[in-house]
PDB file of C-alpha atoms in Angstrom:
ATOM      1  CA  UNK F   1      76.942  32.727 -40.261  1.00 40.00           C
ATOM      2  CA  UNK F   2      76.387  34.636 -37.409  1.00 42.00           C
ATOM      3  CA  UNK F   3      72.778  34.991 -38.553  1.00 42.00           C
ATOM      4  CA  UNK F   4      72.248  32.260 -38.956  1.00 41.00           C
ATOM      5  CA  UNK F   5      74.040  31.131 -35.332  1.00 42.00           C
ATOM      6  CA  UNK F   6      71.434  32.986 -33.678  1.00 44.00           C
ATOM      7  CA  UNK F   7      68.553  31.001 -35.255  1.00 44.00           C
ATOM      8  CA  UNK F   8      67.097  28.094 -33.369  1.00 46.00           C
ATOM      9  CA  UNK F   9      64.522  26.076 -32.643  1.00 45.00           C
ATOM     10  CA  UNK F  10      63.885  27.225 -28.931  1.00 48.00           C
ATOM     11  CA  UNK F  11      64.285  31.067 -30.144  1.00 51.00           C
ATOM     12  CA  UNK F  12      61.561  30.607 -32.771  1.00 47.00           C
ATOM     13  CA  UNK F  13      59.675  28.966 -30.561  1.00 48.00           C
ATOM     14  CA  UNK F  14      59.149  31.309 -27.999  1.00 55.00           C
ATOM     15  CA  UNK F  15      56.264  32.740 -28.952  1.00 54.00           C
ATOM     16  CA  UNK F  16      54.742  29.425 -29.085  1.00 50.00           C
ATOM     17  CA  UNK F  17      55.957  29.055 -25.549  1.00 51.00           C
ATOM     18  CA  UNK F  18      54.980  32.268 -24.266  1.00 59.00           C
ATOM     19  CA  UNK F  19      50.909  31.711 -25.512  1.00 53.00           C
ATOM     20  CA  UNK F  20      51.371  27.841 -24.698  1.00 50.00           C
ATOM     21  CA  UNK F  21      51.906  29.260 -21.027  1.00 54.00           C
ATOM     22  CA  UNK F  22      49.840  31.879 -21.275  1.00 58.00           C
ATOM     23  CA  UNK F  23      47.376  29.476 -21.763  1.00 56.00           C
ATOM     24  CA  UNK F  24      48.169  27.100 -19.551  1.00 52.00           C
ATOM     25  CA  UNK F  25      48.045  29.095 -16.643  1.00 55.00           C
ATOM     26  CA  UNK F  26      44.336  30.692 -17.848  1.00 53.00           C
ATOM     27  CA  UNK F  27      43.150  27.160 -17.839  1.00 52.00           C
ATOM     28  CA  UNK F  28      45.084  26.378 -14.497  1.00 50.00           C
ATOM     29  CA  UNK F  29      43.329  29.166 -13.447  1.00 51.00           C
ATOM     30  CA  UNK F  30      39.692  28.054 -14.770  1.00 48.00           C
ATOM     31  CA  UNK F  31      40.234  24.558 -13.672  1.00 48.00           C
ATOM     32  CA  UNK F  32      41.565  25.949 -10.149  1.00 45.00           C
ATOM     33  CA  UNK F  33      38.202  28.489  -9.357  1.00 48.00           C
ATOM     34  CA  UNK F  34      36.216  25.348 -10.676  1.00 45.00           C
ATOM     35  CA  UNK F  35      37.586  23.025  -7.960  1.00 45.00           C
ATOM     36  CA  UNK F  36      37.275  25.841  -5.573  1.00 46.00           C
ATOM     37  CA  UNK F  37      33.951  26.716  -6.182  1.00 49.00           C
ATOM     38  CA  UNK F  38      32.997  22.892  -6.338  1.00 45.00           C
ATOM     39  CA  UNK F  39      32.684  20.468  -3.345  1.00 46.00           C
ATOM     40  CA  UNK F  40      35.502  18.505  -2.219  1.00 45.00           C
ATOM     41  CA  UNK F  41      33.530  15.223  -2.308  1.00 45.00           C
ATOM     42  CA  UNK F  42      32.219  15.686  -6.282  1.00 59.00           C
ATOM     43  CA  UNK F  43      33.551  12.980  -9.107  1.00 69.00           C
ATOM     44  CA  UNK F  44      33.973  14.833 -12.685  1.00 72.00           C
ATOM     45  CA  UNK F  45      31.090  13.792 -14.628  1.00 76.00           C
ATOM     46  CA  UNK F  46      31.165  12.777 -18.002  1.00 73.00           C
ATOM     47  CA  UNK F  47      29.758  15.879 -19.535  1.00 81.00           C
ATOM     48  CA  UNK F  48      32.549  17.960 -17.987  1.00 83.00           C
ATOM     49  CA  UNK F  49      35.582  15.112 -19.115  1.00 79.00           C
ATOM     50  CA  UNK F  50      34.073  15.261 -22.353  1.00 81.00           C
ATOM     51  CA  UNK F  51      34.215  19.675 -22.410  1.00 87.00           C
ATOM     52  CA  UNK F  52      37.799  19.216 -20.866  1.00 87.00           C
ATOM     53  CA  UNK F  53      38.902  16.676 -23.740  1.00 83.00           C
ATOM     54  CA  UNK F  54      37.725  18.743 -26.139  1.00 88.00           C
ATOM     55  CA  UNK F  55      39.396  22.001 -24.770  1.00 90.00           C
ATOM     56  CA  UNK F  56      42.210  20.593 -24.828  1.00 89.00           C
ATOM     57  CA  UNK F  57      42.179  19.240 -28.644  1.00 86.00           C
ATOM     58  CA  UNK F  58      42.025  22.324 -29.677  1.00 90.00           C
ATOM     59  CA  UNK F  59      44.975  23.517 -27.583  1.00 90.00           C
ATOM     60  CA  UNK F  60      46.400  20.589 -29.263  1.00 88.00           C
ATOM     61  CA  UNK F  61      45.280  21.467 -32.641  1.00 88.00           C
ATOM     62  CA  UNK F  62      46.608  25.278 -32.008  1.00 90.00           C
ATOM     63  CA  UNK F  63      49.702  24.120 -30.767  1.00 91.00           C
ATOM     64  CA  UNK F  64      50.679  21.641 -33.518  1.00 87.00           C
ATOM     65  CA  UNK F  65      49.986  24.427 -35.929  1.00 89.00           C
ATOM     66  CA  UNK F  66      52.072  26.657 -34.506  1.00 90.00           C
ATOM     67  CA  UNK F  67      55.134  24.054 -34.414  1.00 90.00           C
ATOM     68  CA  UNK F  68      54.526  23.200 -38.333  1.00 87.00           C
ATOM     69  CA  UNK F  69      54.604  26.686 -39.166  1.00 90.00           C
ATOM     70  CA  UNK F  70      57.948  27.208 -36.935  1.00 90.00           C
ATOM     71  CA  UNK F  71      59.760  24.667 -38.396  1.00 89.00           C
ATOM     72  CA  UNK F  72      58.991  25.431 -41.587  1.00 86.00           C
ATOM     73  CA  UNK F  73      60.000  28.912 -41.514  1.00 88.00           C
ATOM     74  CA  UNK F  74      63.145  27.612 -39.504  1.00 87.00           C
ATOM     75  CA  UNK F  75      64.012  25.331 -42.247  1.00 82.00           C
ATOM     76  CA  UNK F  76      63.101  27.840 -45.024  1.00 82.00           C
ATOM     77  CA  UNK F  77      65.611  30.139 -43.528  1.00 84.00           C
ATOM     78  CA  UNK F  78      68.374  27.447 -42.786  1.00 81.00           C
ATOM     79  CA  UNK F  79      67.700  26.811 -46.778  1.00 77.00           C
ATOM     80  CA  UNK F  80      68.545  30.829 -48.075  1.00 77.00           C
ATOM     81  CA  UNK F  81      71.302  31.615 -45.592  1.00 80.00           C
ATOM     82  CA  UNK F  82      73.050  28.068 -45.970  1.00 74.00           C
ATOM     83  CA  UNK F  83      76.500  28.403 -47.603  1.00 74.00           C
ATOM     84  CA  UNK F  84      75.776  27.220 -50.394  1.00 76.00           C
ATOM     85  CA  UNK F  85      72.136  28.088 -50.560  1.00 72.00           C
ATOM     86  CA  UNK F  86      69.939  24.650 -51.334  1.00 71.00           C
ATOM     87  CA  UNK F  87      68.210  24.582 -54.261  1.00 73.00           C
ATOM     88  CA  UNK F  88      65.111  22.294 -54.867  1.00 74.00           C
ATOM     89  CA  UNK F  89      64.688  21.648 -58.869  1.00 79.00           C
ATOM     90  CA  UNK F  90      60.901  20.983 -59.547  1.00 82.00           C
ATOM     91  CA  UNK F  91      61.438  16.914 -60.426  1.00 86.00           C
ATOM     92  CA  UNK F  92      62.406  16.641 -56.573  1.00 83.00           C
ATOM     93  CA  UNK F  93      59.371  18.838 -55.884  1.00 82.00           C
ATOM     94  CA  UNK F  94      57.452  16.667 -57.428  1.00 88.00           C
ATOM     95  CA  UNK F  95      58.793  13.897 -55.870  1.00 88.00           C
ATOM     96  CA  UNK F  96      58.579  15.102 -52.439  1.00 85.00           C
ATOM     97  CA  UNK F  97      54.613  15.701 -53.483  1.00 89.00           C
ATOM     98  CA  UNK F  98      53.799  12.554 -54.635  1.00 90.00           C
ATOM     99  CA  UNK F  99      55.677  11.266 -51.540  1.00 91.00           C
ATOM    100  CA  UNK F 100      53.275  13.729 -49.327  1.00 89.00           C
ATOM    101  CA  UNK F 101      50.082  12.350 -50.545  1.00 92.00           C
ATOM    102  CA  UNK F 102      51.100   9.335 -49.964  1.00 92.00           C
ATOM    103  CA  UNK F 103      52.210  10.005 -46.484  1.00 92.00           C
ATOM    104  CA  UNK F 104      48.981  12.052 -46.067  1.00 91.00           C
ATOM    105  CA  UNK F 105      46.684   8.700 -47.703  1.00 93.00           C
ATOM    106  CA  UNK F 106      49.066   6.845 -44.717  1.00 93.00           C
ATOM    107  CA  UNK F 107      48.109   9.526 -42.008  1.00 91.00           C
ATOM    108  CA  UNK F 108      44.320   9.968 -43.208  1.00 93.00           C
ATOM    109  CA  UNK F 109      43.680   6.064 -42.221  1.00 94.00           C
ATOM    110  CA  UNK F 110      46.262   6.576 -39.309  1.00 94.00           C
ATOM    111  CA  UNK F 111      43.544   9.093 -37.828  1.00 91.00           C
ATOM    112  CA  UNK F 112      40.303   6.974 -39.591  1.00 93.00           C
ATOM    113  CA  UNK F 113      42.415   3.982 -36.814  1.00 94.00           C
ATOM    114  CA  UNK F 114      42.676   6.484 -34.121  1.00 92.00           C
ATOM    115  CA  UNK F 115      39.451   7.829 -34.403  1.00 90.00           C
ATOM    116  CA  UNK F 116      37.892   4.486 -34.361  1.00 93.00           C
ATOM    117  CA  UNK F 117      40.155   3.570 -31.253  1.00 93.00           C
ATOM    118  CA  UNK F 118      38.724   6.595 -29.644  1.00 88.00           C
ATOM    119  CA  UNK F 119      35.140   6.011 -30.030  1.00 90.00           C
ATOM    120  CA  UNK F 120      35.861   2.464 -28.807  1.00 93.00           C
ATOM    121  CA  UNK F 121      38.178   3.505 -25.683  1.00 89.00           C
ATOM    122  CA  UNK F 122      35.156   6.071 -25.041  1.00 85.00           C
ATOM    123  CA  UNK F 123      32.260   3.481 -25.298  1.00 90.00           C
ATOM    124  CA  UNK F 124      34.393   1.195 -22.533  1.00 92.00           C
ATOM    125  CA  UNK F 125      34.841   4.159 -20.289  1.00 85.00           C
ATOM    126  CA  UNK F 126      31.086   5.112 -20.384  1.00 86.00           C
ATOM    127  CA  UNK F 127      30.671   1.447 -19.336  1.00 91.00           C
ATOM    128  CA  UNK F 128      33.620   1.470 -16.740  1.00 90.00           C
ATOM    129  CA  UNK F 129      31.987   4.489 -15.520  1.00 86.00           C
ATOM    130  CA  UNK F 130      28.855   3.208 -15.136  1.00 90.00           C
ATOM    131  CA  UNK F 131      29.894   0.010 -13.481  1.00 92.00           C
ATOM    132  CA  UNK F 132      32.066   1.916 -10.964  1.00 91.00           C
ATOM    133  CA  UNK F 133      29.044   3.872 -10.085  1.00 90.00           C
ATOM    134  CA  UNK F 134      26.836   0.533  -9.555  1.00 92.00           C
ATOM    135  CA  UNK F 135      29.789  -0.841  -7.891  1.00 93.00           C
ATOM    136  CA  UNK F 136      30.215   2.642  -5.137  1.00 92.00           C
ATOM    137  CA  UNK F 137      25.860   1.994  -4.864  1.00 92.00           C
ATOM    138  CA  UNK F 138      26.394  -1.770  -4.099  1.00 92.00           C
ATOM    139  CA  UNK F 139      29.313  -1.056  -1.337  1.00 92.00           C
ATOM    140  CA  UNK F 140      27.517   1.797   0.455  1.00 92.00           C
ATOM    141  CA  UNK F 141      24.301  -0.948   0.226  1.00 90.00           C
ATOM    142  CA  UNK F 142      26.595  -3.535   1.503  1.00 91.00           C
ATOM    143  CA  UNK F 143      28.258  -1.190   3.932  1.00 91.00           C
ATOM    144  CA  UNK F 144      24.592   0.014   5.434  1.00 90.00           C
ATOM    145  CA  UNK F 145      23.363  -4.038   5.430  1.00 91.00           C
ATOM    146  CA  UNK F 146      24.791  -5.157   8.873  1.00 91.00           C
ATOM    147  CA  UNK F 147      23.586  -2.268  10.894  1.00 91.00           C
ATOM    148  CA  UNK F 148      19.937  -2.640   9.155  1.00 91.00           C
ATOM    149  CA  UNK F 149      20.093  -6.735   9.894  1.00 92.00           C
ATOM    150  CA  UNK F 150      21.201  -5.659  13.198  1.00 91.00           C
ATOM    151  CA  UNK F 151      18.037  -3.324  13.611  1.00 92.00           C
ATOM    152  CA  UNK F 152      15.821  -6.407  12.378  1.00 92.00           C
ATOM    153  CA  UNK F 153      17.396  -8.828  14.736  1.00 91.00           C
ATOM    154  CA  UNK F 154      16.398  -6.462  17.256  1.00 91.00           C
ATOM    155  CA  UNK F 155      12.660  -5.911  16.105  1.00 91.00           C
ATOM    156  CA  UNK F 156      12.519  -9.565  15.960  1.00 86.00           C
ATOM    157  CA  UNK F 157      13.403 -10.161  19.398  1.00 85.00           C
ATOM    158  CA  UNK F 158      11.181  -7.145  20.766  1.00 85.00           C
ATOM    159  CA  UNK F 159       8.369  -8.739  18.930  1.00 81.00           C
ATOM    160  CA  UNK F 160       8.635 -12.264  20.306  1.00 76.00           C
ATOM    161  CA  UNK F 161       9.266 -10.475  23.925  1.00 76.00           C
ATOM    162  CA  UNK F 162       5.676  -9.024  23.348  1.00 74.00           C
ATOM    163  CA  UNK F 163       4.033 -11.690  22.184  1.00 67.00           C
ATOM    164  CA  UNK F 164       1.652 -12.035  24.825  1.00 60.00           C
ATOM    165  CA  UNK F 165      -0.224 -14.561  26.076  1.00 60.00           C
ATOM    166  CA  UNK F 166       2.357 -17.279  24.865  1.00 65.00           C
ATOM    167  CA  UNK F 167       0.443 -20.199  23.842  1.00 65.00           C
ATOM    168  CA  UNK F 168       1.117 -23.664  24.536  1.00 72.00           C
ATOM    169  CA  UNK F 169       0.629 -25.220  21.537  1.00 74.00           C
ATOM    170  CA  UNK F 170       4.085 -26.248  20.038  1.00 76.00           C
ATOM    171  CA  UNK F 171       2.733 -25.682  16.570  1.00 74.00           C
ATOM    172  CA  UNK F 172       2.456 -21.824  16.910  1.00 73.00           C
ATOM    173  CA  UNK F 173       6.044 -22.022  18.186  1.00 71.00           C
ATOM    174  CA  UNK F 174       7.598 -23.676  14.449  1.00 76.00           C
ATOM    175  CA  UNK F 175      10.042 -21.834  12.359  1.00 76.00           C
ATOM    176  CA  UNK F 176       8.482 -20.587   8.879  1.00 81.00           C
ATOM    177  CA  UNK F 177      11.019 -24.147   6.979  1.00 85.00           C
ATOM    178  CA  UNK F 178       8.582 -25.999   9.750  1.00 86.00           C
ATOM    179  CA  UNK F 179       5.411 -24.450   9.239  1.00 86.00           C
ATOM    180  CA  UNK F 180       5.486 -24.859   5.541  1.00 89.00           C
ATOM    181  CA  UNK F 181       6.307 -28.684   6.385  1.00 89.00           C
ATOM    182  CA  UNK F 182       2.866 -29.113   8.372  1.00 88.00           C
ATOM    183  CA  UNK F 183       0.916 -27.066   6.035  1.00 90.00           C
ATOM    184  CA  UNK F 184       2.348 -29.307   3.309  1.00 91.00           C
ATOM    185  CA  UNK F 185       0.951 -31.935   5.169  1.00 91.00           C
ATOM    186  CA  UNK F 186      -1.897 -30.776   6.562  1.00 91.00           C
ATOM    187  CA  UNK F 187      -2.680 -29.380   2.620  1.00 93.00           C
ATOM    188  CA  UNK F 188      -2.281 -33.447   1.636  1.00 93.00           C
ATOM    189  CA  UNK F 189      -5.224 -34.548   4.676  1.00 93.00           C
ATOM    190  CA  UNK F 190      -7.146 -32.312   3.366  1.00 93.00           C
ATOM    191  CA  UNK F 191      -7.252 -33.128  -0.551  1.00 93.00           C
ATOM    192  CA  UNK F 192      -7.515 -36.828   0.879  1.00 93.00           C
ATOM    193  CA  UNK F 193     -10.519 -35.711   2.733  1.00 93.00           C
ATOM    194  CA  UNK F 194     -11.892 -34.092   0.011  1.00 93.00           C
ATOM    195  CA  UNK F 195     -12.045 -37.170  -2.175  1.00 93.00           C
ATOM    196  CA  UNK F 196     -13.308 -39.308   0.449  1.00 92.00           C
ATOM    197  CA  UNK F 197     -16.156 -36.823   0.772  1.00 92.00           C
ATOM    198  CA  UNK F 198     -16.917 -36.471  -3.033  1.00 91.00           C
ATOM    199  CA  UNK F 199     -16.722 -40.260  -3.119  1.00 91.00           C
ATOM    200  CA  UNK F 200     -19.499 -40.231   0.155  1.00 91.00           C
ATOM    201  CA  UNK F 201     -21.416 -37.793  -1.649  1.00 90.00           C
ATOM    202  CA  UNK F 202     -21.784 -39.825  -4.939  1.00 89.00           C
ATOM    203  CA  UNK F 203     -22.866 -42.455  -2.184  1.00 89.00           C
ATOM    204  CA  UNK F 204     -25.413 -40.636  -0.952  1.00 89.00           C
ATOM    205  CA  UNK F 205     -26.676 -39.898  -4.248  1.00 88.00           C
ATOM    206  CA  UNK F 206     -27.401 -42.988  -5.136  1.00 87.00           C
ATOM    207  CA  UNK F 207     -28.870 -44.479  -2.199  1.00 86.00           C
ATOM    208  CA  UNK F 208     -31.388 -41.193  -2.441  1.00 87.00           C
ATOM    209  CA  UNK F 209     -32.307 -42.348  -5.851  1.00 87.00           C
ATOM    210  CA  UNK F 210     -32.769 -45.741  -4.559  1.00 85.00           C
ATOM    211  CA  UNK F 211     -35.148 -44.583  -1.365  1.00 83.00           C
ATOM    212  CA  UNK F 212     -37.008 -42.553  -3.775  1.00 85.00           C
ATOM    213  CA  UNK F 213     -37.810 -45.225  -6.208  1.00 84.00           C
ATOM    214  CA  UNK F 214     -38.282 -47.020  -3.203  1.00 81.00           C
ATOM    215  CA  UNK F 215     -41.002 -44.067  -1.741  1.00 81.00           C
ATOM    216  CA  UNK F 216     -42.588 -44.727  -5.159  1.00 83.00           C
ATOM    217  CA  UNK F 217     -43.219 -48.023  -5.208  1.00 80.00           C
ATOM    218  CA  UNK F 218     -44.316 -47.664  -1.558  1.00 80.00           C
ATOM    219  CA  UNK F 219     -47.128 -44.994  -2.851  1.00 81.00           C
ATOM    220  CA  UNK F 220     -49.403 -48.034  -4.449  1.00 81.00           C
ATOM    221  CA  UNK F 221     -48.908 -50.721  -2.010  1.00 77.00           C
ATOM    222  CA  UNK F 222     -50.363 -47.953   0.999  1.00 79.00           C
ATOM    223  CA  UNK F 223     -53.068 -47.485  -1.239  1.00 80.00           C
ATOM    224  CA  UNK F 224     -53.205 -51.495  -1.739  1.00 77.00           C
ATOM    225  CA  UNK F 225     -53.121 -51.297   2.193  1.00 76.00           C
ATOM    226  CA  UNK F 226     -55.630 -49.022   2.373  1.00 79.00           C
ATOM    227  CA  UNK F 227     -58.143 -50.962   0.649  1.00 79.00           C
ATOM    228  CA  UNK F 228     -57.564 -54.146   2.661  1.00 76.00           C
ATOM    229  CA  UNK F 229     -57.843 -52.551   5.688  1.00 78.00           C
ATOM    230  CA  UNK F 230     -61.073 -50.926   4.747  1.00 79.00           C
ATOM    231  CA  UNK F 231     -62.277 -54.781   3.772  1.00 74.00           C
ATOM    232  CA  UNK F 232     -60.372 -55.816   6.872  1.00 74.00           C
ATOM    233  CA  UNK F 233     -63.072 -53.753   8.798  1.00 79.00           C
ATOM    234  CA  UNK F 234     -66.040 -54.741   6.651  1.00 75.00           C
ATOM    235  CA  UNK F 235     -64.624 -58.646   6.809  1.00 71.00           C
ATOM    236  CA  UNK F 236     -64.798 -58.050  10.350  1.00 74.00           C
ATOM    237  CA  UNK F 237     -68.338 -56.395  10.836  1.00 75.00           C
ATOM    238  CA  UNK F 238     -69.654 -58.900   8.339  1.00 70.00           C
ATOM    239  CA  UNK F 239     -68.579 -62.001  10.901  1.00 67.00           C
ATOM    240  CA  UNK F 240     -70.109 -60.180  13.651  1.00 71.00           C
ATOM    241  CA  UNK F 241     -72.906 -60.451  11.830  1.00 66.00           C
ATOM    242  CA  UNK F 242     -72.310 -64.193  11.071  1.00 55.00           C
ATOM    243  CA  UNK F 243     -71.817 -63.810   7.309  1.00 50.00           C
ATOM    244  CA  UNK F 244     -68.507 -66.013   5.944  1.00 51.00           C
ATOM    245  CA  UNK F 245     -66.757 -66.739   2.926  1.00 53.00           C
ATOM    246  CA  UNK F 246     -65.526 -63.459   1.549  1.00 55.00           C
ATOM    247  CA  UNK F 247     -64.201 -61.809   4.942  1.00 56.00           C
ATOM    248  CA  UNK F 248     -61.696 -64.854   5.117  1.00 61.00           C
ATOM    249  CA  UNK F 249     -60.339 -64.360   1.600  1.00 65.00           C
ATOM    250  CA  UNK F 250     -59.635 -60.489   3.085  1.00 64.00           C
ATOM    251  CA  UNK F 251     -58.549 -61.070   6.031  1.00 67.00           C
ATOM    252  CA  UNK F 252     -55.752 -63.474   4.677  1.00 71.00           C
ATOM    253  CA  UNK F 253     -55.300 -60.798   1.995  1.00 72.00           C
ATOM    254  CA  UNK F 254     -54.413 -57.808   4.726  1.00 71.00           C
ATOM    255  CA  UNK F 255     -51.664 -60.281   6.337  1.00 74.00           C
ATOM    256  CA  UNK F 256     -50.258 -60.859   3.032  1.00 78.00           C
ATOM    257  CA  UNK F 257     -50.144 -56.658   2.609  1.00 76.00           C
ATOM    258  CA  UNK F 258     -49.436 -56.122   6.190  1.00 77.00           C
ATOM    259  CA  UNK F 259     -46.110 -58.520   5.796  1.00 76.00           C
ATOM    260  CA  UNK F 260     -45.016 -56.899   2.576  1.00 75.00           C
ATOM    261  CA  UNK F 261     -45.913 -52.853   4.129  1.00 77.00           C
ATOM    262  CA  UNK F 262     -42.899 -54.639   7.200  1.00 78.00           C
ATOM    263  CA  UNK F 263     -40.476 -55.730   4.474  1.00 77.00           C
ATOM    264  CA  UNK F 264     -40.797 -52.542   2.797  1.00 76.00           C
ATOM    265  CA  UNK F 265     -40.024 -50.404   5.756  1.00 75.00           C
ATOM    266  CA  UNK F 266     -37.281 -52.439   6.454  1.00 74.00           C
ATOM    267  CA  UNK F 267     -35.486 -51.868   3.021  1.00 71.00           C
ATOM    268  CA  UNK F 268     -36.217 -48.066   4.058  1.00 70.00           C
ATOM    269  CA  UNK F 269     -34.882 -48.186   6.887  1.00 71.00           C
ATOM    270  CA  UNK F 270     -31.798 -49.826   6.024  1.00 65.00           C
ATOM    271  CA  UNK F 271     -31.135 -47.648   2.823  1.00 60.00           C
ATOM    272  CA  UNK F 272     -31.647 -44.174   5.344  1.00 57.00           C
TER     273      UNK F 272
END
């Protein structure tokens, strides 16, 4: 009895204790020269989470081990120096094992669950991460903004200080809303010009068509004019000479050319 008095939990589990301290203070140690050696200022990046998280899993894994194989032993001996000594008979071992695989069927999907949960808590802290980091980028952005508006403000006014010789005109004076507003407009005058010009041009167009047509049938009626004139001069020379008749008949025919040759000119004229 006295035996088994002495034999505990905590005294079997010193060992465990001793390396679990052991341990702890080699990685307090690590994790200590790390942050000494490392700026004040740095964030622990994922890479190094991830190599602590899996240091410590198998810590975890070494420790849990350790406590299984404790207990059991504890138990074992709890079992042969009992008074009476417990005795297992094989149908309750073979109970107890179908009961363990179905505990370990419960504790396989348990960690399948876990796992899964895991992978998922890890996937939101990648994006927590990198929306933290976007959001420290945006504030030292928005922290920086009202000193650089402040610097623009001031270029602004040092560049309408030197703006030299001021002009007079009140449209070089507009705000850029204003400006756009009278180029707007000015943009509209100027496609209504543009039609009106198009519209003159077709104008023109035609009425050169017309004074060319007109220029052609001028071309004959010269010629016609021509011809009268030249009997005009022998109608002439032939009344000096006191001969009649046919210098009459020309005569009244060069007025008759003469008046159309006026007419003519006139609808030139006018069409120009």
């Amino acid at each position: 009895m006295d035996e088994l008095q002495s034999l505990s939990i905590i005294k079997l589990g010193e060992p465990l204790l001793s390396a679990a301290e052991n341990d702890g203070r080699h990685d307090a140690g690590r994790m200590s020269d790390a942050s000494s050696n490392a700026p004040q200022s740095d964030i622990p990046t994922p890479a190094s989470l991830q190599a602590d998280l899996t240091h410590y899993k198998e810590l975890f894994t070494k420790l849990r081990f350790s406590y299984v194989e404790q207990v059991t032993k504890e138990r074992f001996l709890r079992a042969v120096v009992g008074d009476p000594p417990l005795y297992i008979s094989a149908s309750q071992n073979s109970a107890l094992e179908s009961q363990l695989l179905s505990v370990k069927a419960t504790l396989k999907a348990q960690k399948t669950e876990v796992a899964d949960l895991i992978a998922d808590l890890e996937r939101q802290g990648r994006a927590l991460s990198q929306r933290y980091q976007d959001v420290q980028l945006q504030t030292i952005q928005l922290t920086e903004m009202p000193e650089q508006i402040a610097q623009l403000k001031s270029t602004i006014e040092t560049l309408k200080a030197a703006q030299e010789p001021k002009s007079d005109n009140p449209l070089l004076a507009l705000s850029l809303p204003q400006t756009m507003d009278v180029l707007s407009v000015k943009e509209d005058e100027s496609t209504k010009l543009d039609i009106e010009l198009a519209a003159l041009q077709a104008k023109v167009q035609a009425r050169a068509r017309e004074l060319e047509q007109l220029q052609n049938d001028l071309v004959p009626l010269q010629a016609q004019k021509g011809r009268a004139l030249a009997d005009a001069e022998d109608s002439k020379r032939r009344k000096a000479q006191g001969i009649s008749g046919l210098g009459d008949e020309l005569e009244e025919r060069g007025r008759w050319l003469k008046g159309v040759e006026t007419t003519l000119r006139g609808l030139l004229e006018a069409g120009a």
